[in-house]
Coordinates of C-alpha atoms (C1' of nucleotides) in Angstrom, one line a residue:
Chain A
X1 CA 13.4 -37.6 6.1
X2 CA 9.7 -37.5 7.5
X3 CA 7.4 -35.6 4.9
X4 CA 7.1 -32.0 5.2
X5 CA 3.7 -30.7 7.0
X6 CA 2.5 -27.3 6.4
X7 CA 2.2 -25.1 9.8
X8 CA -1.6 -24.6 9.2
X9 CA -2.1 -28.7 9.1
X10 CA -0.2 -29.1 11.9
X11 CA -1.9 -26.9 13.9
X12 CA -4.9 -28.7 13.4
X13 CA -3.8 -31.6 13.7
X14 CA -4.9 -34.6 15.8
X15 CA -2.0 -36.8 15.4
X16 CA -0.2 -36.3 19.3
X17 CA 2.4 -38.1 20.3
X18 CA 3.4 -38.7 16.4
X19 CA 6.3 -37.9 14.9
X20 CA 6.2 -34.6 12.8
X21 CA 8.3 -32.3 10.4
X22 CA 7.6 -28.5 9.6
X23 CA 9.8 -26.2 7.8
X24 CA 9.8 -22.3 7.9
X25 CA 11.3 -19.3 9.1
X26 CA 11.9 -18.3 12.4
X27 CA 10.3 -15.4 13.5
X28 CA 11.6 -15.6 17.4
X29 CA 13.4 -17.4 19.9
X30 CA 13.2 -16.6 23.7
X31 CA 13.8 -18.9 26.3
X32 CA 15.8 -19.4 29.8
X33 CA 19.0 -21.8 30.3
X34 CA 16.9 -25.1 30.4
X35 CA 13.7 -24.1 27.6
X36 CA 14.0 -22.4 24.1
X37 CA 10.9 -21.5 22.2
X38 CA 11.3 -21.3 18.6
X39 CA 8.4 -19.1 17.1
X40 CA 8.2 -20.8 13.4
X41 CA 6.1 -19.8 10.3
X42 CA 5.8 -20.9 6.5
X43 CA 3.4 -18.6 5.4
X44 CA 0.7 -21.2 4.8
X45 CA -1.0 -18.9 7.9
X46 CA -0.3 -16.0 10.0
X47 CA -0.1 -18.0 12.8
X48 CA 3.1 -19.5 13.7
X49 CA 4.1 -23.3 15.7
X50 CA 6.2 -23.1 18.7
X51 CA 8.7 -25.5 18.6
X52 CA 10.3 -26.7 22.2
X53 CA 13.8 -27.4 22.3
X54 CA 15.1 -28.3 25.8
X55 CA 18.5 -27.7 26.1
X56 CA 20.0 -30.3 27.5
X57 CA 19.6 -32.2 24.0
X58 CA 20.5 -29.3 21.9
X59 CA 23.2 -27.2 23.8
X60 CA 22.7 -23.2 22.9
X61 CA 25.8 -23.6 20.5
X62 CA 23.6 -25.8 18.2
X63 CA 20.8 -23.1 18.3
X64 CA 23.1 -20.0 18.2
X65 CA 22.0 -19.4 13.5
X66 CA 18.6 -20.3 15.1
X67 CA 17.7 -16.4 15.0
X68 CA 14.8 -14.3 13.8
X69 CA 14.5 -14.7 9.8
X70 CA 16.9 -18.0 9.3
X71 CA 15.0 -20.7 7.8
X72 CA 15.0 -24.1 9.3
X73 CA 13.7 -27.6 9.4
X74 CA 12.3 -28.5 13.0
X75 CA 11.9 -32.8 13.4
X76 CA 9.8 -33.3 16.5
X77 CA 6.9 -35.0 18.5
X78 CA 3.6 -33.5 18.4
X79 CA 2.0 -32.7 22.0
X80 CA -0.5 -30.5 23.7
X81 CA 0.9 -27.4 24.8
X82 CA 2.4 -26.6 28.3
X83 CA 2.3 -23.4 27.6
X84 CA -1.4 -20.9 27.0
X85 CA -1.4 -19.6 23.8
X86 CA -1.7 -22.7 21.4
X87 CA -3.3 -26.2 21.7
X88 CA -0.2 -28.1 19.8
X89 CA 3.4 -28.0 20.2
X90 CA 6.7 -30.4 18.7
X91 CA 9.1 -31.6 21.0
X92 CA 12.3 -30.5 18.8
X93 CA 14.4 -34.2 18.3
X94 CA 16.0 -33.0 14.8
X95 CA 17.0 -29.7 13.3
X96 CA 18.4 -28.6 10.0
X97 CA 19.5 -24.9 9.5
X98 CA 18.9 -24.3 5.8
X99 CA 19.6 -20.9 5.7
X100 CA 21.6 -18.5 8.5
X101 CA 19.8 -14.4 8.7
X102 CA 22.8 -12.3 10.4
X103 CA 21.6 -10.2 13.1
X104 CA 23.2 -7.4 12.5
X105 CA 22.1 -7.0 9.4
X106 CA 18.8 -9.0 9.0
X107 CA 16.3 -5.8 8.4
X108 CA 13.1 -7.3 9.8
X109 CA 12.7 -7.3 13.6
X110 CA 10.2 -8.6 15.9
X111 CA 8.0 -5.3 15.7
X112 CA 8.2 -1.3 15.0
X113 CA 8.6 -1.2 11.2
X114 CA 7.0 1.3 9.5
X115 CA 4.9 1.0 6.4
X116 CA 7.4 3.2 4.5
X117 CA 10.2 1.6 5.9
X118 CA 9.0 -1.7 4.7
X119 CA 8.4 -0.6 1.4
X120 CA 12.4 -0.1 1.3
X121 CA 12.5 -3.6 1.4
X122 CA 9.9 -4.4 -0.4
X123 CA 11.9 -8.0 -1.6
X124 CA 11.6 -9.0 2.3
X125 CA 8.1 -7.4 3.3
X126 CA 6.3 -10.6 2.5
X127 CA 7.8 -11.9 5.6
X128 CA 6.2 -10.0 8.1
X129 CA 2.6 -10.7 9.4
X130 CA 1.1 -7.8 7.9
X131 CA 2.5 -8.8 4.0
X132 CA 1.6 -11.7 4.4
X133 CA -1.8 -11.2 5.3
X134 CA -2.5 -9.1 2.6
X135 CA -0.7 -11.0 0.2
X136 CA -2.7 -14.6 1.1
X137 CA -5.9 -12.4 1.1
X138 CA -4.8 -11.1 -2.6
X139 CA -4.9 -14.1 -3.7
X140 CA -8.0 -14.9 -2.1
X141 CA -9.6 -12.1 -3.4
X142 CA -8.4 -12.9 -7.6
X143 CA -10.3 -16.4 -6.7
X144 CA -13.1 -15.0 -5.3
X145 CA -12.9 -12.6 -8.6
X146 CA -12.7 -15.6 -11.4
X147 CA -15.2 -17.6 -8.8
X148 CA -18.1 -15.3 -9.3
X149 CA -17.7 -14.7 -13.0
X150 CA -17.4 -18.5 -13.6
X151 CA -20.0 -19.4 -11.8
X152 CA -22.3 -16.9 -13.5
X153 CA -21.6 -17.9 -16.9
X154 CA -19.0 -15.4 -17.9
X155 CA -15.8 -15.8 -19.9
X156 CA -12.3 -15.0 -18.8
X157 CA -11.3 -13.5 -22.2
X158 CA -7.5 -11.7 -22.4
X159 CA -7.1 -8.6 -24.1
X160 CA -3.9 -7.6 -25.2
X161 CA -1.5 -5.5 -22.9
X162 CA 0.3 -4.1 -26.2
X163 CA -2.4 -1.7 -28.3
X164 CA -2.3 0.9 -31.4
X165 CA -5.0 2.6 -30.0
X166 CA -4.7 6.0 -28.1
X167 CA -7.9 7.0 -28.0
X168 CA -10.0 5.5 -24.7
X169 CA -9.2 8.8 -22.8
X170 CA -8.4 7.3 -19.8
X171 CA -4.7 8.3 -19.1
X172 CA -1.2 9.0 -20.1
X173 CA 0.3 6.0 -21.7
X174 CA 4.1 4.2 -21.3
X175 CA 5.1 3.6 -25.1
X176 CA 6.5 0.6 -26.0
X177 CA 9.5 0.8 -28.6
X178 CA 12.8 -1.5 -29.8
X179 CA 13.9 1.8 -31.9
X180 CA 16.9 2.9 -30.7
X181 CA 16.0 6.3 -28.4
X182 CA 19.5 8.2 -29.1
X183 CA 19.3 8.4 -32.8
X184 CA 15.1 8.8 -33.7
X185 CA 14.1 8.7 -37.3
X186 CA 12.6 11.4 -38.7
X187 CA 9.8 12.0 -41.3
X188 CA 10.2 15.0 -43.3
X189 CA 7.7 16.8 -41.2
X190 CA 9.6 16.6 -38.0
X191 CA 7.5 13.7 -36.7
X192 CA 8.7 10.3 -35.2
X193 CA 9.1 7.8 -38.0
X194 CA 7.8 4.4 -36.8
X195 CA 7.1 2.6 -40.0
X196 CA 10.7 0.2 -38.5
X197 CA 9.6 0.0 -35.5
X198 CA 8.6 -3.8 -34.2
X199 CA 5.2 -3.5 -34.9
X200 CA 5.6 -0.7 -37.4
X201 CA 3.9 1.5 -35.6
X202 CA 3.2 3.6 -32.4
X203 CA 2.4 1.0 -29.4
X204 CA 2.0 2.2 -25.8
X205 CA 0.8 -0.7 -22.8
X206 CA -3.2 -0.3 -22.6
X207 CA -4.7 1.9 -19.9
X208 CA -8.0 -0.4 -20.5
X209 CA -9.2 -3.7 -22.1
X210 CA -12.6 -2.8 -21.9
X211 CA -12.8 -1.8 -26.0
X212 CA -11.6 -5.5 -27.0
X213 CA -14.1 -6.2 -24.2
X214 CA -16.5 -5.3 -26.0
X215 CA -15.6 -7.2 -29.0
X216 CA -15.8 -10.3 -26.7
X217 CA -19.0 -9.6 -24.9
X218 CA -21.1 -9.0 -28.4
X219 CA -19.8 -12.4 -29.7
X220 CA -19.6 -14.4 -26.2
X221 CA -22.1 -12.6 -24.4
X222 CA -20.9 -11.7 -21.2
X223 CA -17.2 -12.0 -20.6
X224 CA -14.6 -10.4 -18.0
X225 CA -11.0 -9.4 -18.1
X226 CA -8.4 -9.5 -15.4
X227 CA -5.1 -8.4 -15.7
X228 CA -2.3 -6.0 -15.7
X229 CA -3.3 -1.9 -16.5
X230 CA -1.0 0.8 -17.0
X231 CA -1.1 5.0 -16.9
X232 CA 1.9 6.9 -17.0
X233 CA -0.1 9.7 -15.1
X234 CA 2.1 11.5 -12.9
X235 CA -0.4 10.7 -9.6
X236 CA 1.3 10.9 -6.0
X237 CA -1.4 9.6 -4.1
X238 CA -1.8 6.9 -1.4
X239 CA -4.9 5.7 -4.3
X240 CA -2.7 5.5 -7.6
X241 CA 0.0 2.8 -9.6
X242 CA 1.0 3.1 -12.4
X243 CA 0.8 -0.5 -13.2
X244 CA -2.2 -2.1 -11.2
X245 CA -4.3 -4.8 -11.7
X246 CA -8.0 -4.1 -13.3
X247 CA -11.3 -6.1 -13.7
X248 CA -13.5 -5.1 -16.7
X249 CA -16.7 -7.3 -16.9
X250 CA -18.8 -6.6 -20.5
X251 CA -22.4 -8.1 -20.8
X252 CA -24.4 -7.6 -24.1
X253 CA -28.3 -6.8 -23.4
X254 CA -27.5 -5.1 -20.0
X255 CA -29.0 -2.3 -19.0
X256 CA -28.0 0.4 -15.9
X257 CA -30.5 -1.4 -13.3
X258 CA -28.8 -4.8 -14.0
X259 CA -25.4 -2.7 -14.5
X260 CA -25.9 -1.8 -10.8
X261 CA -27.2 -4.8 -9.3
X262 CA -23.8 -6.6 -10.8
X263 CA -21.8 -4.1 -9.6
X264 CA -23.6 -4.5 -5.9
X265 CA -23.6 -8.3 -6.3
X266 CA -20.1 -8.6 -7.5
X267 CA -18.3 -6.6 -4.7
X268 CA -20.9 -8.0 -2.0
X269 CA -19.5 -11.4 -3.0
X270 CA -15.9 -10.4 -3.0
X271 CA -16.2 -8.9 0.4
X272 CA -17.7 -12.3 2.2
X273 CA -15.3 -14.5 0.2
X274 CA -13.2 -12.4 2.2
X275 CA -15.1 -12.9 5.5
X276 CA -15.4 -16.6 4.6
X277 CA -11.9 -17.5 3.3
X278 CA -9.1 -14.9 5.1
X279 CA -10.7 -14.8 8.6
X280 CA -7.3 -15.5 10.4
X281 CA -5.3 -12.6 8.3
X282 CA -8.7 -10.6 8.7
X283 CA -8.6 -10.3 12.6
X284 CA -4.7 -9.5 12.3
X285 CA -5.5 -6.4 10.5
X286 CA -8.2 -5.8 12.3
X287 CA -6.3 -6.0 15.3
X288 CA -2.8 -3.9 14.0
X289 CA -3.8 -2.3 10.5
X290 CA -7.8 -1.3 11.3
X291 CA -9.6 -1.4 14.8
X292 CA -12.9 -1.1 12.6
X293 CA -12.4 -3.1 9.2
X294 CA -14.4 -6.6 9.7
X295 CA -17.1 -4.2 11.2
X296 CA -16.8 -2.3 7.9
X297 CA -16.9 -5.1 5.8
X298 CA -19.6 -6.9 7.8
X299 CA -21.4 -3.8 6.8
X300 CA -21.3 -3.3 3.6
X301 CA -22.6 -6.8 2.9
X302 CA -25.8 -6.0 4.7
X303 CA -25.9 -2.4 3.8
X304 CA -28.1 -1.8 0.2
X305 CA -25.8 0.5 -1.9
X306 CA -28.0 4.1 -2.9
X307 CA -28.8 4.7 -6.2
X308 CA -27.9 8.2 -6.9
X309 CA -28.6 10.0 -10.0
X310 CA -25.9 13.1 -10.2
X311 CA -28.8 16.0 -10.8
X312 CA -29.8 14.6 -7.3
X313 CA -26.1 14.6 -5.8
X314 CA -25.7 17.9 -6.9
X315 CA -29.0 19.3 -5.3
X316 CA -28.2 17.6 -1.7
X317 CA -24.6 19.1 -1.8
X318 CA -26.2 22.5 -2.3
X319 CA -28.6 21.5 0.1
X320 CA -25.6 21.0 2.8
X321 CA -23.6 24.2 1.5
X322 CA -27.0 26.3 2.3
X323 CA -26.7 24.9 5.7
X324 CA -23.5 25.6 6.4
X325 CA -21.6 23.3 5.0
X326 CA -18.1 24.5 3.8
X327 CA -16.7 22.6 0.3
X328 CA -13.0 24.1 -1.0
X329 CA -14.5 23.7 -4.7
X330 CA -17.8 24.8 -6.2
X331 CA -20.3 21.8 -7.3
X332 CA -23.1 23.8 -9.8
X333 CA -25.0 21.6 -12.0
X334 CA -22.0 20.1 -14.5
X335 CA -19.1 20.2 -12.4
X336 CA -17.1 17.0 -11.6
X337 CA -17.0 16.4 -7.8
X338 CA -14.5 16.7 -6.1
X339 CA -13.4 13.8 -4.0
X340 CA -15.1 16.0 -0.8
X341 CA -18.2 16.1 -2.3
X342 CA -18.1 12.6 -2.6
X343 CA -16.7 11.7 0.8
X344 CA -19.6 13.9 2.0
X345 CA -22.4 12.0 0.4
X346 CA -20.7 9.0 1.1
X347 CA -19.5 8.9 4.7
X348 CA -21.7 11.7 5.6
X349 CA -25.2 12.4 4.2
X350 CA -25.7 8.7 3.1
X351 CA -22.9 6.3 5.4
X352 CA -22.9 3.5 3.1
X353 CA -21.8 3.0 -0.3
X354 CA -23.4 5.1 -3.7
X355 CA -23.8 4.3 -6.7
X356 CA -23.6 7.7 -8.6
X357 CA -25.7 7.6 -12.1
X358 CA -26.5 9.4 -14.9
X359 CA -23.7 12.5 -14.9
X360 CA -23.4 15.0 -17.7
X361 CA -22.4 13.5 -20.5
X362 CA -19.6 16.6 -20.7
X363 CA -17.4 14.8 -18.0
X364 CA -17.5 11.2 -18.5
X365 CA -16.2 9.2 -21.7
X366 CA -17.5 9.0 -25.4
X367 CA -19.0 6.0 -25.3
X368 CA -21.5 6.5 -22.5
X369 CA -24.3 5.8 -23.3
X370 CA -26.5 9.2 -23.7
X371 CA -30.1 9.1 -22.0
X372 CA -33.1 10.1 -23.7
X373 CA -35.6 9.4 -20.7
X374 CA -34.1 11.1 -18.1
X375 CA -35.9 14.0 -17.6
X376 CA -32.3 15.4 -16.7
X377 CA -31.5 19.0 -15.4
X378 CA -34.4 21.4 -15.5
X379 CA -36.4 19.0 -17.5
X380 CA -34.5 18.7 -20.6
X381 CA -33.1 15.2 -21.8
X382 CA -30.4 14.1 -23.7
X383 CA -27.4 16.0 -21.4
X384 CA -26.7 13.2 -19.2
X385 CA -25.2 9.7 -19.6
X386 CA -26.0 6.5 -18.2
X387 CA -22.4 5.8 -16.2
X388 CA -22.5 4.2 -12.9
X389 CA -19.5 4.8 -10.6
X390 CA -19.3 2.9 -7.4
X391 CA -18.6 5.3 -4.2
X392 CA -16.8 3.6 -1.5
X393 CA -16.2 5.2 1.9
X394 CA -12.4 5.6 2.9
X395 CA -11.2 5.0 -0.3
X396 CA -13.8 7.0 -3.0
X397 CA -14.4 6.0 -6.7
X398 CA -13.8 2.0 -6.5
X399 CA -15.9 1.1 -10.0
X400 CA -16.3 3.5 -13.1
X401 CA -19.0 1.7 -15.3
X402 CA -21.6 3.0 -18.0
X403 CA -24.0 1.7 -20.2
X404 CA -22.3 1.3 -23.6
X405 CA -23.5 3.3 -26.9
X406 CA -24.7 1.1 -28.9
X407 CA -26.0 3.8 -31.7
X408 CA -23.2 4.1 -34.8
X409 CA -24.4 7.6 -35.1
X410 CA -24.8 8.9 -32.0
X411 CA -21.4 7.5 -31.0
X412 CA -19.9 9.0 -34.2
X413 CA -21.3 12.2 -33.6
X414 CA -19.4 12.3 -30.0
X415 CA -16.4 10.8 -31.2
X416 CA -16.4 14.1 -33.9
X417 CA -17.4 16.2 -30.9
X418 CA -14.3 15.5 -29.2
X419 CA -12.0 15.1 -31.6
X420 CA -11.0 11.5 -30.9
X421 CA -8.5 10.4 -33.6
X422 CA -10.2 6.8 -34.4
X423 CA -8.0 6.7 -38.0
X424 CA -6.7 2.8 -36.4
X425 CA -10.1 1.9 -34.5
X426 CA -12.4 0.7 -36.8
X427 CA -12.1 -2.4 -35.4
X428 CA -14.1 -1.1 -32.6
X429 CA -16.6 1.0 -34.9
X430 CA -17.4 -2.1 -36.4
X431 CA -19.0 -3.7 -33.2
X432 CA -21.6 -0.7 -33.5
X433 CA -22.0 -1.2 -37.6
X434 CA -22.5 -5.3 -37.7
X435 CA -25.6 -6.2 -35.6
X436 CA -25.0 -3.7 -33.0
X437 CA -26.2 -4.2 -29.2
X438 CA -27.4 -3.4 -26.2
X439 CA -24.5 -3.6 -23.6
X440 CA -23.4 -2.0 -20.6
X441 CA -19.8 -2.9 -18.1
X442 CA -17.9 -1.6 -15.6
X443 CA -13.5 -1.6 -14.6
X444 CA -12.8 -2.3 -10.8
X445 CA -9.2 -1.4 -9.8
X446 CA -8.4 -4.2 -8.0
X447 CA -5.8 -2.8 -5.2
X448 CA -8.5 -0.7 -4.3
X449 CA -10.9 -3.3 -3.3
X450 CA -7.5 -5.2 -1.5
X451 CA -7.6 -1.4 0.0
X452 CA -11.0 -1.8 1.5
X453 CA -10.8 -5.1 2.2
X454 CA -7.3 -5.4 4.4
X455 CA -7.9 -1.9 5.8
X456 CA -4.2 -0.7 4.5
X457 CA -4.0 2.9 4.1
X458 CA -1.9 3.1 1.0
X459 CA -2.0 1.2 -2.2
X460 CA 2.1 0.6 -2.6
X461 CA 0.9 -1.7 0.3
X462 CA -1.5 -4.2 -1.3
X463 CA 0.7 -5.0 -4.4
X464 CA 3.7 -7.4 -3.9
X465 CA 5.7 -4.4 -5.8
X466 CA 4.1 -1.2 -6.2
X467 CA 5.2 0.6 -9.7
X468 CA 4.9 5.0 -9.1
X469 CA 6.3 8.1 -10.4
X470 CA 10.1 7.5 -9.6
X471 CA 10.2 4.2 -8.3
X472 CA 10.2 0.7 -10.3
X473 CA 12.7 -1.0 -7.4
X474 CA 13.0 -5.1 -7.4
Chain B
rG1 C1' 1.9 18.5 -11.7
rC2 C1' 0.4 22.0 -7.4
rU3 C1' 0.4 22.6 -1.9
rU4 C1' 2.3 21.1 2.7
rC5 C1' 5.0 18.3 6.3
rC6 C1' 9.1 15.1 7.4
rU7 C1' 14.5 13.2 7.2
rU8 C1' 18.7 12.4 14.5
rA9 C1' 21.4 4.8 16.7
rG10 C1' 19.5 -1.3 13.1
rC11 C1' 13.9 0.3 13.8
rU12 C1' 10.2 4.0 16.1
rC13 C1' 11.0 8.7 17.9
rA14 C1' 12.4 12.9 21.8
rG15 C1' 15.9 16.8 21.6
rU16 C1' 13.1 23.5 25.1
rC17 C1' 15.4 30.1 23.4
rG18 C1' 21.2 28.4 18.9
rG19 C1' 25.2 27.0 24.2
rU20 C1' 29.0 21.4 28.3
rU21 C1' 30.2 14.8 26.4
rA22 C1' 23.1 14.3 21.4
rG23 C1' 18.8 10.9 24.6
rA24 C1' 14.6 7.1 25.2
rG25 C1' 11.9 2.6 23.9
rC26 C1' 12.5 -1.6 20.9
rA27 C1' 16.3 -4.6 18.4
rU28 C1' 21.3 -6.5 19.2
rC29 C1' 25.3 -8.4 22.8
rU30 C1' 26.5 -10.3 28.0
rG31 C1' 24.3 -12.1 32.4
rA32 C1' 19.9 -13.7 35.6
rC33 C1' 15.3 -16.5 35.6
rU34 C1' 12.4 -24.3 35.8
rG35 C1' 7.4 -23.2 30.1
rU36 C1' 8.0 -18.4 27.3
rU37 C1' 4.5 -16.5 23.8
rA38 C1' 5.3 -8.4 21.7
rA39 C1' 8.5 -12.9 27.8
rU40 C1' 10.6 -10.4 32.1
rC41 C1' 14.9 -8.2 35.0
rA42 C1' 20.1 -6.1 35.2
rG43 C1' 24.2 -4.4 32.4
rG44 C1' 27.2 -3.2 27.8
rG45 C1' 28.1 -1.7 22.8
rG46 C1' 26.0 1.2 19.0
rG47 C1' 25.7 8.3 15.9
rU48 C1' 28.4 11.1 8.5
rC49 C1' 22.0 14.5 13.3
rC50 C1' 19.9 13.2 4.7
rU51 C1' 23.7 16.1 1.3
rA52 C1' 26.2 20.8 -0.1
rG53 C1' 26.7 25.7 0.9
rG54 C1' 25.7 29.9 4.3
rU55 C1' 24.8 33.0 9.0
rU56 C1' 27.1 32.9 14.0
rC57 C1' 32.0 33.2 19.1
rA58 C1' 29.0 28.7 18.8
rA59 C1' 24.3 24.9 14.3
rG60 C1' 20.9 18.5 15.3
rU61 C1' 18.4 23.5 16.1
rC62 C1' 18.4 29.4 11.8
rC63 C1' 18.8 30.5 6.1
rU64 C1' 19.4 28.8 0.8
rA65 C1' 19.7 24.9 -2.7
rG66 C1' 19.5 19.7 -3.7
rA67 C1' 18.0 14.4 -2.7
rG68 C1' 14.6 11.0 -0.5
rG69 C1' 9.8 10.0 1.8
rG70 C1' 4.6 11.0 3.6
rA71 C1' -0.1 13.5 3.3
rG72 C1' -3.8 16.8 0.8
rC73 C1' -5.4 18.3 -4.2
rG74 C1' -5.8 17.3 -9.5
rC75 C1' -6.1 13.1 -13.1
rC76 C1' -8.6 8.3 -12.5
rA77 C1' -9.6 2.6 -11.2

RNA sequence: GCUUCCUUAGCUCAGUCGGUUAGAGCAUCUGACUGUUAAUCAGGGGGUCCUAGGUUCAAGUCCUAGAGGGAGCGCCA
């Protein structure tokens, strides 16, 4: 048998009048009583290859399992196309039906599914022209991810998914146990006994790599993690999973300006390896998903991000609710905006992404680092951390990232503060004890970058198989 | 977790004030058409109106409860 050729070659391909072989799955087949156009697709692009089959070589009983979603192998002559619509075309003169789709019970059709719908078959959505786009762009997007750390000089270092520790802050947690749930252990003070559990103690899946992070990135210098995240947070919203993919990038003897020009750099180069790489699965979103999306990416590459220290956030929102502006929640000097306030300075004061610095130290995590030089609210220092959160239009808080404390005592004294139990984490005191440094990172969630960059409205639709409250299906 | 909206044919949706046999487009099937490309044209088949109660002479329509889904908010990435 003549040697398979992937649908995007052969659509490029020179080679007419030579024999050819593609395999796929049929997406259509129309046709009148002489002609029958076979629409055919392998996923290697969005685009499909017609196949001609004239009929008096293959009667219609030979093509009747040739229907939408059966998978075939089409033998045939390469030639320019009759038809408009495509330069290349095969002359069917072999086919082999692999695998039949029923009709009447073969869920994907030609058009009209619904992103929910879909999402009831999720095990089948990668068929369709929008899946597949976004998929083949995911995976774009992960290379463009370990491209630009690479070629920077940072390492891919793995941090466990298993952890002891309990303490980053940043979510519920899903505990991970072989004890046997109907018939708990107890110690005499009415608590869980875990000393026989696997790892003799209580393990949960990590809601962050960034502490071990840290271990790496004050030994190796500047390292990244990629990999699986998980919060047990009961969040129903198109934003949220609670098993997503996260990248957490740590760089010893960083500080906030060079925090923010990585976080600026990094995303700006994610975006165009879009623009560069995905161009065909690109202008199908941009056609059915997003009428404005490679405008909107085009944009942000050329767009400088605004540095936006909080104290000054808070004074333009106040600024806009003197002038009429209406805001459900207060925003006074110390509250946490709300996701309006952000939209507004965002998509409305500002139209282009912000990079919000220095909050009170109050609302963001322990290990922020505090600033002394900032003059701060009404003058006085020391009330404000350096964290850097990246503000994206459509979609809100895409990066959380901070300048790291590097100070044994101050951290201690915040870790007291807030009552962090740190009984199991000296491990991580340790980094601030031995030859402490200097070092700042950030954590991108990375369905919400495949969020911005495909356009799709919901995050369940940018993950092969989204994990939420209620749902773990296929 | 809170608020709110939705659930009618395989899919996307109409369905008026509670009133005769529940409709459309697409899909599917049959036929027509000498090359289509979201093909087109003609015709046919296809219904547990989410589930369980209730109100009523009469419920897809009103009420209660439940299930499933969406959106907004909170938490965050």
């Amino acid at each position: 048998m003549l040697q398979r050729t992937e649908i995007k070659d052969a659509l490029q391909s020179k080679q007419i009048g030579q024999p050819i072989n593609v395999r796929g799955w049929v997406r259509s087949r129309r046709g009148n009583k002489n002609v029958s156009f076979i629409a055919l697709n392998d996923g290697s692009t969005i685009k499909t290859i017609q196949i001609v089959v004239d009929l008096e070589k293959f009667p219609e009983e030979q093509l009747k399992p040739v229907t939408t979603g059966a998978c075939i192998s089409a033998t045939g002559i390469l030639v320019e196309s009759q038809g408009s619509g495509q330069a290349v075309e095969i002359q069917l003169t072999e086919l082999v039906v692999y695998g039949t789709a029923d009709v009447d019970q073969y869920p994907l059709q030609k058009k009209g599914l619904s992103m929910e719908y879909l999402r009831t078959i999720a095990h089948l959505r990668p068929r369709t022209n929008t899946f597949g786009a976004v998929f083949r762009i995911r995976h774009h997007m992960a290379m463009a991810i370990h491209t630009y750390f690479h070629e920077h000089g940072y390492f891919y270092f793995h941090t466990p998914l298993i952890t002891a520790s309990d303490c980053e802050g940043a979510g519920q947690m899903f505990q991970v146990t072989t004890k046997n749930l109907y018939n708990l252990k107890k110690t005499e003070d009415g608590k869980i006994d875990y000393s026989d559990d696997f790892f003799g103690k209580q393990t949960s899946l990590t809601v962050s790599g960034q502490l071990e992070g840290e271990l790496g990135a004050t030994a190796l210098g500047k390292i990244y993690t990629f990999g699986p995240t998980f919060r047990a947070e009961n969040s129903n919203t198109p934003r949220h999973l609670a098993e997503f993919w996260m990248i957490e990038p740590e760089v010893a003897f960083m500080d906030i300006d060079e925090l923010m020009a990585l976080e600026e750099d990094f995303i700006k180069f994610c975006v165009k390896w879009a623009l560069d790489n995905c161009m065909d699965d690109l202008e199908f979103l941009n056609q059915y998903v997003d009428k404005g999306l490679i405008e909107r990416l085009r944009s942000v590459i050329a767009s400088d991000f605004v540095h936006l220290p909080y104290t000054e956030g808070i004074r333009i929102l106040q600024e806009a609710i003197q002038n009429g502006h209406k805001f459900e929640f207060p925003c006074e000097w110390g509250d946490d905006l709300a996701s309006e306030h952000e939209r507004y300075l965002v998509e409305e004061h500002f139209k282009r992404p912000v990079i919000m610095t220095n909050y009170p130290k109050a609302i963001k995590a322990f290990y922020m680092k505090i600033d002394e030089q900032e003059s701060g609210y009404n003058g006085k220092s020391g009330q404000t951390v350096q964290g850097t959160d990246v503000l994206f239009p459509q979609i809100g808080e895409i990066i959380g990232g901070s300048v790291r404390e590097e100070s044994y005592d101050k951290l201690m004294a915040e870790i007291e503060a807030r009552h962090i139990p740190m009984k199991d984490m000296t491990w991580y005191l340790d980094t601030r004890k031995y030859g402490s440094c200097p070092h700042a990172g950030f954590g991108l969630g990375f369905e919400r970058l495949m969020l911005f960059v495909t356009g799709m409205q919901n995050i369940r639709d940018v993950i092969p198989f989204p994990r939420t409250p209620k749902t773990a299906e296929f």
